[in-house]
Coordinates of N, CA, C and O in Angstrom, one line a residue:
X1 N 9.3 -7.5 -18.8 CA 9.1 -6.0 -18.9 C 9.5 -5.3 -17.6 O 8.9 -5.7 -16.7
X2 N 10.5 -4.3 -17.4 CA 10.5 -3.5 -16.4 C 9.2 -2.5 -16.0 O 8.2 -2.3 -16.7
X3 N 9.4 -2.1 -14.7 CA 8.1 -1.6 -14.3 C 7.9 -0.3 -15.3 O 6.7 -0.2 -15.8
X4 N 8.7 0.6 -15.8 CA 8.5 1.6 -16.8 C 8.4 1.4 -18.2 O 8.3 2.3 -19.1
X5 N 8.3 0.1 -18.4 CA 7.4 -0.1 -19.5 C 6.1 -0.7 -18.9 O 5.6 -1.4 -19.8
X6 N 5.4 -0.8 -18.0 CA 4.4 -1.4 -17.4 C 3.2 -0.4 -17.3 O 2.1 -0.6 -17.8
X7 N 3.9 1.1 -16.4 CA 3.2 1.8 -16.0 C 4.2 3.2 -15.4 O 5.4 3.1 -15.4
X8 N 3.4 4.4 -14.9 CA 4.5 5.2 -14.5 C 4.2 5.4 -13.3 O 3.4 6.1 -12.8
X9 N 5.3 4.7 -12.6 CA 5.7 4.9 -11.2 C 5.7 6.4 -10.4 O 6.5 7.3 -10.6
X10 N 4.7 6.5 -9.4 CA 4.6 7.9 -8.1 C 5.1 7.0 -7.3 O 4.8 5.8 -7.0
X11 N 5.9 7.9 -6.9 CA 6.3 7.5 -5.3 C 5.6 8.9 -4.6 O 5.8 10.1 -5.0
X12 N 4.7 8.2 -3.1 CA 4.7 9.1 -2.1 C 5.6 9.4 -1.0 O 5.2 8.9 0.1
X13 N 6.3 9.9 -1.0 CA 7.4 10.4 0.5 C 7.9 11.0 0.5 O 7.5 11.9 -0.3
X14 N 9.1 11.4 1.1 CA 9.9 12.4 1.3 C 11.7 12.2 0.7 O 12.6 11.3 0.9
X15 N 11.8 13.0 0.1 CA 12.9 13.2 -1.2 C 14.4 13.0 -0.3 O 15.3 12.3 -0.8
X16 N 14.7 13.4 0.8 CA 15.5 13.3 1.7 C 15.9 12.1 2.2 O 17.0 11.6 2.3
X17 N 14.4 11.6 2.5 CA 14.3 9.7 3.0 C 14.4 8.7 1.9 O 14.8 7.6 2.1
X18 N 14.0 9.2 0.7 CA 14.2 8.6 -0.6 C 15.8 8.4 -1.1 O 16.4 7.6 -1.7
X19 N 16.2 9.6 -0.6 CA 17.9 9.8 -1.2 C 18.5 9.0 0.0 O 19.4 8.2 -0.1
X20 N 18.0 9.3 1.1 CA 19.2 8.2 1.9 C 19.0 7.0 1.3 O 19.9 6.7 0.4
X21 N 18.3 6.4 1.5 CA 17.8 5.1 1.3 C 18.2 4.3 0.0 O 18.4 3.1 -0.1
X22 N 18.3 5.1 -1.0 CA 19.0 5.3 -2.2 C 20.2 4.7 -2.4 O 20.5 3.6 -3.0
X23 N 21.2 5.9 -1.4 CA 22.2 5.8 -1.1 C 22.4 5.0 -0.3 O 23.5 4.5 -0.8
X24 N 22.1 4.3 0.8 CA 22.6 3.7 1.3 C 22.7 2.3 0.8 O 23.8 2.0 0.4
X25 N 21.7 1.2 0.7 CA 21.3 0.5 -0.5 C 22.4 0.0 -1.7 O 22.4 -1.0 -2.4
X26 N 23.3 1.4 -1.8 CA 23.6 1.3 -3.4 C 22.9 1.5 -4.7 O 23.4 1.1 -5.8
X27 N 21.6 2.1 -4.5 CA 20.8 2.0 -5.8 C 20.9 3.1 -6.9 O 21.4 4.2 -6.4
X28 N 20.6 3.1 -8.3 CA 20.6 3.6 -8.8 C 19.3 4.4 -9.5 O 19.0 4.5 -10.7
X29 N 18.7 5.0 -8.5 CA 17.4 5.5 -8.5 C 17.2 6.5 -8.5 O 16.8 7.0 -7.5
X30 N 17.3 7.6 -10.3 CA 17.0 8.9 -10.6 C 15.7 9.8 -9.8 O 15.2 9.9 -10.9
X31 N 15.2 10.2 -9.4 CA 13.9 10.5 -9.0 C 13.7 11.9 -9.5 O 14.4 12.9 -9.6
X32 N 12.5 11.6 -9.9 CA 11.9 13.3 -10.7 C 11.4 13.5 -9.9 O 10.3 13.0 -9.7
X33 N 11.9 14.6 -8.9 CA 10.7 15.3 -8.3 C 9.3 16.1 -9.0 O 9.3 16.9 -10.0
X34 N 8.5 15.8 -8.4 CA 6.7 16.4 -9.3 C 6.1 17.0 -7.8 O 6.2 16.5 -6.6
X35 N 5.6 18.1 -8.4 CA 4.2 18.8 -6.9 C 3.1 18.1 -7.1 O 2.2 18.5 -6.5
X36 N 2.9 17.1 -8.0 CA 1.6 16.4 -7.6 C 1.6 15.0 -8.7 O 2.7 14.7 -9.2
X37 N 0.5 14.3 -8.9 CA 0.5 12.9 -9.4 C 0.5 13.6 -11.3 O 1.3 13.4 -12.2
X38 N -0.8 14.4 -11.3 CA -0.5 15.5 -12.9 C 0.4 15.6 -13.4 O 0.4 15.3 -14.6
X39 N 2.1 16.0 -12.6 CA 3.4 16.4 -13.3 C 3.8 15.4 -13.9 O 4.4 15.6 -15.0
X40 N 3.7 13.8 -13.3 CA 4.6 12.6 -13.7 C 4.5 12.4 -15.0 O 3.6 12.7 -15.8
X41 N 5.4 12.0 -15.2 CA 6.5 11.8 -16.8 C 6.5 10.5 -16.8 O 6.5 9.8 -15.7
X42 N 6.4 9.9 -18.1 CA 6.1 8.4 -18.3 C 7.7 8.3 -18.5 O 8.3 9.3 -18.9
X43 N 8.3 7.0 -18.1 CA 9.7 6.2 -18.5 C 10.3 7.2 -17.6 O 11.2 7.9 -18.0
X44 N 9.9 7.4 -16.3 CA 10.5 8.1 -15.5 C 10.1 7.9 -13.6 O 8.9 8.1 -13.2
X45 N 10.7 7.7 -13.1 CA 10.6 7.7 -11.2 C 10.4 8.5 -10.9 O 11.4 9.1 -10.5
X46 N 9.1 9.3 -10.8 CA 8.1 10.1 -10.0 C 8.2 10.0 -8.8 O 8.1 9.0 -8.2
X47 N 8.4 11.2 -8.3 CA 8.3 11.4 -6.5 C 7.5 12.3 -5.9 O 8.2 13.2 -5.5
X48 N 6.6 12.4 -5.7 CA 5.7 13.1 -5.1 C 6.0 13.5 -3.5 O 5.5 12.9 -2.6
X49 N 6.9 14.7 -3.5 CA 7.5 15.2 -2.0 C 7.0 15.8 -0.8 O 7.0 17.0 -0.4
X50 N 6.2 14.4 -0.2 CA 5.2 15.2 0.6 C 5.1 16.0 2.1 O 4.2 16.1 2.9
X51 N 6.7 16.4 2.2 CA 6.5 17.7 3.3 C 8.1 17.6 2.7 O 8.6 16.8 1.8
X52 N 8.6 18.9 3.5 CA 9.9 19.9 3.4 C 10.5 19.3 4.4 O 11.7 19.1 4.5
X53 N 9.6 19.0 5.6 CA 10.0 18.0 7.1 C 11.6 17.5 6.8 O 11.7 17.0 5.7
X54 N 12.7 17.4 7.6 CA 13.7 17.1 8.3 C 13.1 15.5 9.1 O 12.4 15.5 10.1
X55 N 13.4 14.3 8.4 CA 12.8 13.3 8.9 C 14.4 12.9 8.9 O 15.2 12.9 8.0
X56 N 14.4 12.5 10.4 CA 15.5 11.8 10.4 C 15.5 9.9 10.8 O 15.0 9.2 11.7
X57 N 16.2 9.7 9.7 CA 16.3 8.0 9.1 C 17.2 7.4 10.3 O 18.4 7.8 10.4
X58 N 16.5 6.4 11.1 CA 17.4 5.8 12.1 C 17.0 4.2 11.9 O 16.0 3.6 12.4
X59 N 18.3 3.6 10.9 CA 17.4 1.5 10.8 C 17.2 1.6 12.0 O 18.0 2.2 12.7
X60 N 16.1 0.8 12.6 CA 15.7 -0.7 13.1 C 14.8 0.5 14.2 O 13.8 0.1 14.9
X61 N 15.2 1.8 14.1 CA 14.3 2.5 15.7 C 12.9 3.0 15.0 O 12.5 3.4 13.9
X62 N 12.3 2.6 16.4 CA 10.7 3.1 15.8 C 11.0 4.7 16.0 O 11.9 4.9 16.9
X63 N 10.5 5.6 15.6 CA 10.1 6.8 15.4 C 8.8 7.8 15.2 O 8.4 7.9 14.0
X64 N 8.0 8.6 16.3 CA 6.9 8.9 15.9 C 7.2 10.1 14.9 O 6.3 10.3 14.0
X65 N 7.9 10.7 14.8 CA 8.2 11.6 13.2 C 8.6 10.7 12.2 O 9.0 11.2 11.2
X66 N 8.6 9.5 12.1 CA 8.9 8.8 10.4 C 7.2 8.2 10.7 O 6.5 8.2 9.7
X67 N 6.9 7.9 11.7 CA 5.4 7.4 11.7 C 4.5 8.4 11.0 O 3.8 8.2 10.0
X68 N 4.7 9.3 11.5 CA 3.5 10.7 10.9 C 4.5 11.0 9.3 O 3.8 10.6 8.3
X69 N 5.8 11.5 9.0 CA 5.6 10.8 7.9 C 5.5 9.8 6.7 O 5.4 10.0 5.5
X70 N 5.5 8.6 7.6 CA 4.5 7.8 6.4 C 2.7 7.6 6.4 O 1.9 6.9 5.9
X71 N 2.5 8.8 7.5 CA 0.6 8.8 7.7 C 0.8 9.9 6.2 O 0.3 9.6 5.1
X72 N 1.4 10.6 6.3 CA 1.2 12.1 5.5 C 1.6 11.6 4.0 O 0.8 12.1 3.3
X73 N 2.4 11.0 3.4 CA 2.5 10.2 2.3 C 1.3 9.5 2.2 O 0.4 10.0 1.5
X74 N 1.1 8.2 2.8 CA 0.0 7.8 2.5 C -1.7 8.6 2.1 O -2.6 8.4 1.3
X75 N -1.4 9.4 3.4 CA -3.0 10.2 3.0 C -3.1 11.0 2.1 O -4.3 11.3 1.9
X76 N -1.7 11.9 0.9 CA -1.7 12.0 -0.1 C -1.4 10.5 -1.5 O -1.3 10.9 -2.7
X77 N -1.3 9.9 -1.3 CA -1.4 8.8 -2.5 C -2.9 8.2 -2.2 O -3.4 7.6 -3.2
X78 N -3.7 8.1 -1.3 CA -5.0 7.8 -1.2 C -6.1 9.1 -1.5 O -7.3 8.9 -1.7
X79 N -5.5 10.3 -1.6 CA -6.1 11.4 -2.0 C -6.4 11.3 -3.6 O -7.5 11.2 -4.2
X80 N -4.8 11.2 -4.0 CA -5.0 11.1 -5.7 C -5.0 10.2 -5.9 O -4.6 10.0 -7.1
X81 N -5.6 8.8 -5.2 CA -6.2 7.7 -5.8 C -8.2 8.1 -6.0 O -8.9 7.6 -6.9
X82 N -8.6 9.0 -4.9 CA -9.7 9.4 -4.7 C -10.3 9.8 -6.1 O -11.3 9.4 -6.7
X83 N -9.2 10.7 -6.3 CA -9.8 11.9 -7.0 C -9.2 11.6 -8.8 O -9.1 12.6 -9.6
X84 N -8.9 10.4 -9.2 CA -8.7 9.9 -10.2 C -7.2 10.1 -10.4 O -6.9 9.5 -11.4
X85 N -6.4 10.6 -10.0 CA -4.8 10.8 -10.6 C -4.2 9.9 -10.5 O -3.1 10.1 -11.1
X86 N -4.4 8.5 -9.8 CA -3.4 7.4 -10.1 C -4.7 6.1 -10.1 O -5.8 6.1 -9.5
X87 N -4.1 5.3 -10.7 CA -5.4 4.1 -11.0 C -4.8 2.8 -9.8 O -5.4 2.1 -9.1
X88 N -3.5 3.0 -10.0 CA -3.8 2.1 -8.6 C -2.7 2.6 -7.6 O -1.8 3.3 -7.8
X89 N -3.2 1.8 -6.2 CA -2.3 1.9 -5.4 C -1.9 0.7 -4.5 O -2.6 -0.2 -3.9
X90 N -0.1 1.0 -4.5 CA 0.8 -0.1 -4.3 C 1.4 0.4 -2.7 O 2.0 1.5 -2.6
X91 N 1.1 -0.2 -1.8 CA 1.6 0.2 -0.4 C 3.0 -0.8 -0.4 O 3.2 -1.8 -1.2
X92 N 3.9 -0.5 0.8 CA 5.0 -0.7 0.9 C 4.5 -1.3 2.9 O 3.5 -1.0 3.6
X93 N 5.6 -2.0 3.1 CA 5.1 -2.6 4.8 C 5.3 -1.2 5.7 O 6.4 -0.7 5.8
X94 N 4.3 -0.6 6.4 CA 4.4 0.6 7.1 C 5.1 -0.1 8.9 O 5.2 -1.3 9.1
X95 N 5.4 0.8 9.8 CA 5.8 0.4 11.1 C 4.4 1.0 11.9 O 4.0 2.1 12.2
X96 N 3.7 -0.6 12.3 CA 2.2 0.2 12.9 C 2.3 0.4 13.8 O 1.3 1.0 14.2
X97 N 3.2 0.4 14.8 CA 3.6 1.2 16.1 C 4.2 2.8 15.8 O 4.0 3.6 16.7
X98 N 4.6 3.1 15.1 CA 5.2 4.5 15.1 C 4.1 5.4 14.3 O 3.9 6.6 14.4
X99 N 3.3 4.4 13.3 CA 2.3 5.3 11.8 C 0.7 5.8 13.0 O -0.2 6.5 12.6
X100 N 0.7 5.2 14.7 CA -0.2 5.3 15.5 C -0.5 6.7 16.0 O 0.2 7.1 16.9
X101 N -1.6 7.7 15.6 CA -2.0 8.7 16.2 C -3.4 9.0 16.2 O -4.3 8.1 16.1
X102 N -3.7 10.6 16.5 CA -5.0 10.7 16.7 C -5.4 10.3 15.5 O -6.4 9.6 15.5
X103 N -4.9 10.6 14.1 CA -5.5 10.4 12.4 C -5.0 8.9 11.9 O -5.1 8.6 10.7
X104 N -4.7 8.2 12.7 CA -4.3 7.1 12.5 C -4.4 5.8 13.5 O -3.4 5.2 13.9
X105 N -5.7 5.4 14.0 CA -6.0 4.5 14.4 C -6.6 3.1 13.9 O -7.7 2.7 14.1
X106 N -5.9 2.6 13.3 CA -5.8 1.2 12.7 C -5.1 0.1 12.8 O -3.9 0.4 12.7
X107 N -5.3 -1.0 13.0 CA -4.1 -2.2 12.8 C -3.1 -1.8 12.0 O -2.0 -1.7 12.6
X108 N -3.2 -1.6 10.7 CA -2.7 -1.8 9.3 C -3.3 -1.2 8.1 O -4.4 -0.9 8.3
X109 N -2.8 -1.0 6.8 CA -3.0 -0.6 5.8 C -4.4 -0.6 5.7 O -5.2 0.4 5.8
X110 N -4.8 -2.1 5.5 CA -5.9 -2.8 5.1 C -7.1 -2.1 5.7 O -7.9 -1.6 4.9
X111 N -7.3 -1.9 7.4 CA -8.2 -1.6 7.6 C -8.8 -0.1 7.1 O -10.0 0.2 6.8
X112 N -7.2 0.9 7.2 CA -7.4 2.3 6.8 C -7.8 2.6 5.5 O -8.5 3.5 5.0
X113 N -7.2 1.7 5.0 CA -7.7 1.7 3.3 C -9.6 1.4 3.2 O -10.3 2.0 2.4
X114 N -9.9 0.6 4.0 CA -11.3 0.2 4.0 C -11.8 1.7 4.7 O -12.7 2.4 4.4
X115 N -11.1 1.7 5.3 CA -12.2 3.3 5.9 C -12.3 4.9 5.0 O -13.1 5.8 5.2
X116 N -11.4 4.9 4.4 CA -11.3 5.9 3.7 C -11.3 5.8 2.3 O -11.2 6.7 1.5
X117 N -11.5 4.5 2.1 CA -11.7 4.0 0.5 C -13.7 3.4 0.0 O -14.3 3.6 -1.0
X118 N -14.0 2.7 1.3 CA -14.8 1.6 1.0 C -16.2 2.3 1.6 O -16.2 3.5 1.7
X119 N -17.3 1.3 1.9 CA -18.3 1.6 2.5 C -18.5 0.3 3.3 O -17.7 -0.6 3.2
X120 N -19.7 0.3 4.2 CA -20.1 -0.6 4.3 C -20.3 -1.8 3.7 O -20.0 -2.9 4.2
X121 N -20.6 -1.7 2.4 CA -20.8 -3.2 1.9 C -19.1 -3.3 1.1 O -18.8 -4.2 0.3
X122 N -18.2 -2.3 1.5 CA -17.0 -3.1 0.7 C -16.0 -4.1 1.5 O -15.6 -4.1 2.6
X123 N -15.8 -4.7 0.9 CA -14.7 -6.0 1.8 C -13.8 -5.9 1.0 O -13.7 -5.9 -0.2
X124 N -12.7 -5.8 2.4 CA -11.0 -5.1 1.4 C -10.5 -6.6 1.0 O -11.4 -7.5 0.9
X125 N -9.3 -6.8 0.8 CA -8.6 -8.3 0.6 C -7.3 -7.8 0.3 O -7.0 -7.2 -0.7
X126 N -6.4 -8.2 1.4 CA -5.0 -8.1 1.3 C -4.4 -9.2 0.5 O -4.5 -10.4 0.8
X127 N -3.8 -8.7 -0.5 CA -3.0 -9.8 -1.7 C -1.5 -9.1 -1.6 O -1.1 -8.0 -2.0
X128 N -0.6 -10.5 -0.8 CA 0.7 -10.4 -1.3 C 1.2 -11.3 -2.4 O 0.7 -12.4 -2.7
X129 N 2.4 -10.7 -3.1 CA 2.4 -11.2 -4.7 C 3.6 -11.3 -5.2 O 4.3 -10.3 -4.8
X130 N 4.3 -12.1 -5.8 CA 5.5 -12.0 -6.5 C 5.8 -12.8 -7.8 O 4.8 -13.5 -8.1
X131 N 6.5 -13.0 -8.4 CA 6.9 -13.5 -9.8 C 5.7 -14.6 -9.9 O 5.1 -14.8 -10.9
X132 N 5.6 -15.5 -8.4 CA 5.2 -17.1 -9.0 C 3.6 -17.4 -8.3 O 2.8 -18.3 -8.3
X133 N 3.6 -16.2 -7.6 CA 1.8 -16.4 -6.9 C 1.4 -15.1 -5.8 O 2.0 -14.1 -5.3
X134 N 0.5 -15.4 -5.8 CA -0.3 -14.1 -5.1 C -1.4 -15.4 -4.5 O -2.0 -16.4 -5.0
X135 N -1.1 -14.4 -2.8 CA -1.8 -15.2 -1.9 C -2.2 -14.1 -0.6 O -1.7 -13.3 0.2
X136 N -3.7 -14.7 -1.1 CA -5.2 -13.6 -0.1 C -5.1 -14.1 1.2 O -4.8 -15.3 1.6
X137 N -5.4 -12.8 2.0 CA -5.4 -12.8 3.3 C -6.8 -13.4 3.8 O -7.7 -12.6 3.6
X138 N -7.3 -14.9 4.5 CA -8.4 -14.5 5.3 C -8.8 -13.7 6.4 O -9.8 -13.2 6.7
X139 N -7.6 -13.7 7.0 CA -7.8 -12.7 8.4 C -6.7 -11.7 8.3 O -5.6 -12.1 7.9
X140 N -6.7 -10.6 8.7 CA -5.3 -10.0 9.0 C -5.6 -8.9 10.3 O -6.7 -8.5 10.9
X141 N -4.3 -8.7 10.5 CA -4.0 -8.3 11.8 C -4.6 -8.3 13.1 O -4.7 -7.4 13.9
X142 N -5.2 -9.8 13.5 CA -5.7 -10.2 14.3 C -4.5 -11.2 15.4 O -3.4 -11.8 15.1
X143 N -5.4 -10.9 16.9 CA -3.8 -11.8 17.5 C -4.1 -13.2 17.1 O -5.2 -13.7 16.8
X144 N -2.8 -13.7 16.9 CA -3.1 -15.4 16.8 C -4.0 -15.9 17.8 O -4.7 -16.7 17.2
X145 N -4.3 -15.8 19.1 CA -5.3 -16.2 19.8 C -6.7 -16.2 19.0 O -7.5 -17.0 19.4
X146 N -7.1 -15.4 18.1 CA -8.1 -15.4 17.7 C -8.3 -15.6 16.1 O -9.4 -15.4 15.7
X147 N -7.6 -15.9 15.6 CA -7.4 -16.5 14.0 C -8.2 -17.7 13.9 O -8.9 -17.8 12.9
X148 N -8.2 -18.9 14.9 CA -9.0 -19.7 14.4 C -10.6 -19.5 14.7 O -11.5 -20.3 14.2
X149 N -10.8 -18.4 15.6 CA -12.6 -18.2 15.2 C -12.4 -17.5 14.1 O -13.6 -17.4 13.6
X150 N -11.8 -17.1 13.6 CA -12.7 -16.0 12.1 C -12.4 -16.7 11.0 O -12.7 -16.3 9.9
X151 N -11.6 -17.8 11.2 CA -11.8 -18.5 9.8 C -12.7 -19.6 9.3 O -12.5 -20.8 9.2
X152 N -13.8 -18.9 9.0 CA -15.2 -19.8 8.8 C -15.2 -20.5 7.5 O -14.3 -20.1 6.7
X153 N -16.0 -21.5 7.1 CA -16.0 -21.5 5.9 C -16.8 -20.3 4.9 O -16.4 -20.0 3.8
X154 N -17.6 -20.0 5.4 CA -18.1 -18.5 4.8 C -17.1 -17.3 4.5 O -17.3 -16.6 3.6
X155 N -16.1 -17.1 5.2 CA -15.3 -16.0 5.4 C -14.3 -16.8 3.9 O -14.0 -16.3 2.9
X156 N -14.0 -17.9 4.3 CA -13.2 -18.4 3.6 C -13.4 -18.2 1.8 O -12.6 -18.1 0.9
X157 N -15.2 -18.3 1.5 CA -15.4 -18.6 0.5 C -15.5 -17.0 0.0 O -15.0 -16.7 -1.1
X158 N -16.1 -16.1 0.7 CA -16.0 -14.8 0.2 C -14.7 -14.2 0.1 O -14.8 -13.1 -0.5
X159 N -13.6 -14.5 0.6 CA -12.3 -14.0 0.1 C -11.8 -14.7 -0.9 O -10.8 -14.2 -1.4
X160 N -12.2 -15.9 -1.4 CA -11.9 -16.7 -2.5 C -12.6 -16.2 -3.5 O -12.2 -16.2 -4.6
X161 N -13.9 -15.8 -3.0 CA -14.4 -14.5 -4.6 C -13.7 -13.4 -5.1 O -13.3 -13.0 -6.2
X162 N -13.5 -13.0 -3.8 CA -12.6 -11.6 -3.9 C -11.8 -11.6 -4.9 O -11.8 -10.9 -5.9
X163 N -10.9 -12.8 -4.6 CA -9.2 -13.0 -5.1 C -9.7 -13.3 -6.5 O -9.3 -12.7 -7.6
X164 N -11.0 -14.7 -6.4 CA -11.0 -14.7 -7.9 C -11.4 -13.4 -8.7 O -11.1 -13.2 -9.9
X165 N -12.1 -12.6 -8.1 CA -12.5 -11.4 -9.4 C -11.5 -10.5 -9.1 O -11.5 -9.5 -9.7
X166 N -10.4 -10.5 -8.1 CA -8.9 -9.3 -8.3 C -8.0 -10.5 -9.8 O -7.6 -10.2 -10.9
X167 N -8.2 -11.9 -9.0 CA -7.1 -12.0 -10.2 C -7.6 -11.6 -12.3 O -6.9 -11.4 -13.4
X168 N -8.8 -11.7 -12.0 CA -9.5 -12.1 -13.1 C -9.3 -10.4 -14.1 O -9.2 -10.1 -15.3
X169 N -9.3 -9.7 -13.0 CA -9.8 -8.1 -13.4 C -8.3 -7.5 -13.1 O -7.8 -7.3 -14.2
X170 N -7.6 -7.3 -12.3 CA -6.6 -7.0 -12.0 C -5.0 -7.4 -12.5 O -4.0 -6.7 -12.6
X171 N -5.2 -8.7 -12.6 CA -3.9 -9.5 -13.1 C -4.3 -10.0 -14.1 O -3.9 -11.1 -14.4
X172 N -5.2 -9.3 -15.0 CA -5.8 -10.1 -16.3 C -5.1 -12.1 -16.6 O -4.3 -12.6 -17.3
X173 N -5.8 -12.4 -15.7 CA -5.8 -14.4 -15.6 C -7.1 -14.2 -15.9 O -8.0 -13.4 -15.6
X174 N -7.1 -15.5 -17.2 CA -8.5 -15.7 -17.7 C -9.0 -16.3 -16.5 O -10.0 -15.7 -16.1
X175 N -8.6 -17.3 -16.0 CA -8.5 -18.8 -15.8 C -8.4 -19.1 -14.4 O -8.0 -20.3 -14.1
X176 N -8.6 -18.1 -13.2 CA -7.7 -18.6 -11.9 C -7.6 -20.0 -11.7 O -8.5 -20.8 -12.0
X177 N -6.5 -20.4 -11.1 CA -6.6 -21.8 -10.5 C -6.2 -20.9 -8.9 O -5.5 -19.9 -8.9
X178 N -7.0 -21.6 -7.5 CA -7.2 -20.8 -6.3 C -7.0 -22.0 -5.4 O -7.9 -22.8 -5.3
X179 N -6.0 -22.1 -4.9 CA -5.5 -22.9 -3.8 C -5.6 -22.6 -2.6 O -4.8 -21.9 -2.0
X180 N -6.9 -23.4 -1.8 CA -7.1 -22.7 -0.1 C -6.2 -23.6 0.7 O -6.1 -23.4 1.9

């Protein structure tokens, strides 16, 4: 099944950075622009254009204007994840040196998402995934100097629940089989 028969695709960003990227690529990627997650059209590439901003696209250079906008994307697709308009949310790899400011002090996704999503008793779980398996993070964005203290067997078994009730509930698997 393609993803538009799956579900209806929001993109959060900027329409400018979307069309280069497009273009440059070679891709054939119509985008509907929408002022919010409400407008999106099913069997259609939803764009949610979150500033008017002049972001200029440079591969491989970090940039603190592409960092703040992908803070400003994100902090609207975690908005209308808040407030019910999209049921889930799919992040893309951000650059955590440039996404770094006063509204953005985090390692990575994971932890921001926990702070602005979770509470105290929530425990996030980073799942990367593709055609043939999906595989949980025990630790993330820690220096490798310190990876082998936080992999406890405790730590180990509570992210092994995790994954089992994301795959169970999320990836409708009756049945996980969970390889540590």
């Amino acid at each position: 099944a393609t993803m538009l028969e799956l579900c209806t695709p929001i993109i959060y960003g900027h329409i400018k950075v979307a069309a280069y990227h497009a273009k440059t690529l070679g891709l054939n990627a119509p985008f509907r622009i929408v002022a919010d997650a409400d407008d999106a059209a099913e069997g259609q590439l939803n764009l949610v254009n979150c500033s008017d901003d002049d972001v200029k696209v440079e591969y491989g250079v970090s940039a603190a204007e592409a960092g703040h906008a992908a803070f400003v994307s994100l902090e609207q697709a975690v908005h209308d994840l808040k407030e019910g308009r999209v049921d889930v949310l799919v992040t893309a790899p951000i650059n955590k040196k440039s996404i770094q400011s006063a509204n953005f002090r985090f390692p990575g996704h994971t932890e921001y998402l926990q702070a602005r999503l979770g509470d105290e008793s929530t425990e996030p779980l980073m799942i990367l995934c593709n055609n043939l398996m999906r595989v949980a993070l025990v630790t993330t964005h820690l220096p490798i100097s310190e990876v082998a203290f936080a992999v406890t067997e405790e730590r180990i078994a509570q992210k092994a629940r995790l994954l089992y009730d994301s795959l169970r509930r999320d990836f409708g698997i009756s049945s996980p089989r969970i390889a540590i």
